[in-house]
Short mmCIF file of C-alpha atoms in Angstrom, two decimals:
data_model
loop_
_atom_site.label_atom_id
_atom_site.label_comp_id
_atom_site.label_asym_id
_atom_site.label_seq_id
_atom_site.Cartn_x
_atom_site.Cartn_y
_atom_site.Cartn_z
CA MET A 1 90.31 91.76 92.39
CA THR A 2 91.73 92.79 95.76
CA GLN A 3 89.95 95.06 98.18
CA PRO A 4 91.54 98.44 98.95
CA LYS A 5 93.06 98.65 102.42
CA SER A 6 90.98 100.96 104.55
CA PRO A 7 91.93 102.04 108.08
CA GLY A 8 89.04 99.99 109.51
CA CYS A 9 90.25 96.65 108.12
CA ILE A 10 91.73 94.03 110.42
CA ARG A 11 95.54 93.96 110.46
CA PHE A 12 97.98 91.55 112.10
CA PHE A 13 101.02 92.69 114.09
CA CYS A 14 103.96 90.47 115.09
CA ARG A 15 105.36 91.49 118.47
CA ASN A 16 108.70 89.74 117.80
CA CYS A 17 109.28 91.33 114.38
CA ALA A 18 107.61 94.60 115.48
CA LYS A 19 105.85 95.05 112.15
CA ILE A 20 102.46 94.71 110.55
CA ILE A 21 102.30 91.42 108.63
CA GLU A 22 100.08 90.05 105.89
CA ASN A 23 98.49 86.60 105.80
CA PRO A 24 99.62 84.93 109.05
CA GLU A 25 99.06 81.20 109.44
CA GLN A 26 96.24 80.24 111.79
CA LYS A 27 97.19 77.64 114.41
CA LYS A 28 94.51 74.91 114.34
CA ASP A 29 90.97 76.22 115.00
CA THR A 30 91.95 78.90 117.53
CA TYR A 31 92.60 82.63 117.40
CA VAL A 32 96.36 82.00 117.59
CA TYR A 33 98.31 83.09 114.52
CA LEU A 34 101.89 82.36 113.40
CA CYS A 35 104.12 84.99 111.84
CA PRO A 36 105.28 83.92 108.36
CA ASP A 37 108.71 85.54 108.94
CA CYS A 38 109.80 84.41 112.42
CA LYS A 39 107.35 81.45 112.83
CA GLU A 40 106.43 82.57 116.38
CA ASP A 41 102.90 82.85 117.75
CA GLN A 42 103.25 86.37 119.15
CA VAL A 43 100.77 87.81 116.63
CA THR A 44 97.98 90.15 117.65
CA PHE A 45 95.23 91.60 115.49
CA GLY A 46 93.08 94.70 115.38
CA THR A 47 92.35 97.67 113.19
CA GLU A 48 95.34 99.48 111.74
CA LYS A 49 94.49 102.55 113.81
CA SER A 50 94.29 100.60 117.10
CA ILE A 51 97.54 98.70 116.45
CA LYS A 52 99.42 101.89 115.63
CA HIS A 53 98.03 103.60 118.74
CA PHE A 54 98.64 100.69 121.17
CA PHE A 55 102.17 99.85 119.96
CA HIS A 56 103.14 103.52 119.37
CA LEU A 57 103.86 103.07 115.65
CA LYS A 58 103.93 105.86 113.08
#
């Protein structure tokens, strides 16, 4: 059973693709994540509300 997505859940945002992504790959044992689409490490994370506010998304 999957959990419903609430606004307070952690989301990942790829700066290269400019979209919220699901299930990025973690690079080794660090807080660096790889985008599954573009394979770059320009992925940031935060709550959905904070990502939308910081990156001016609707």
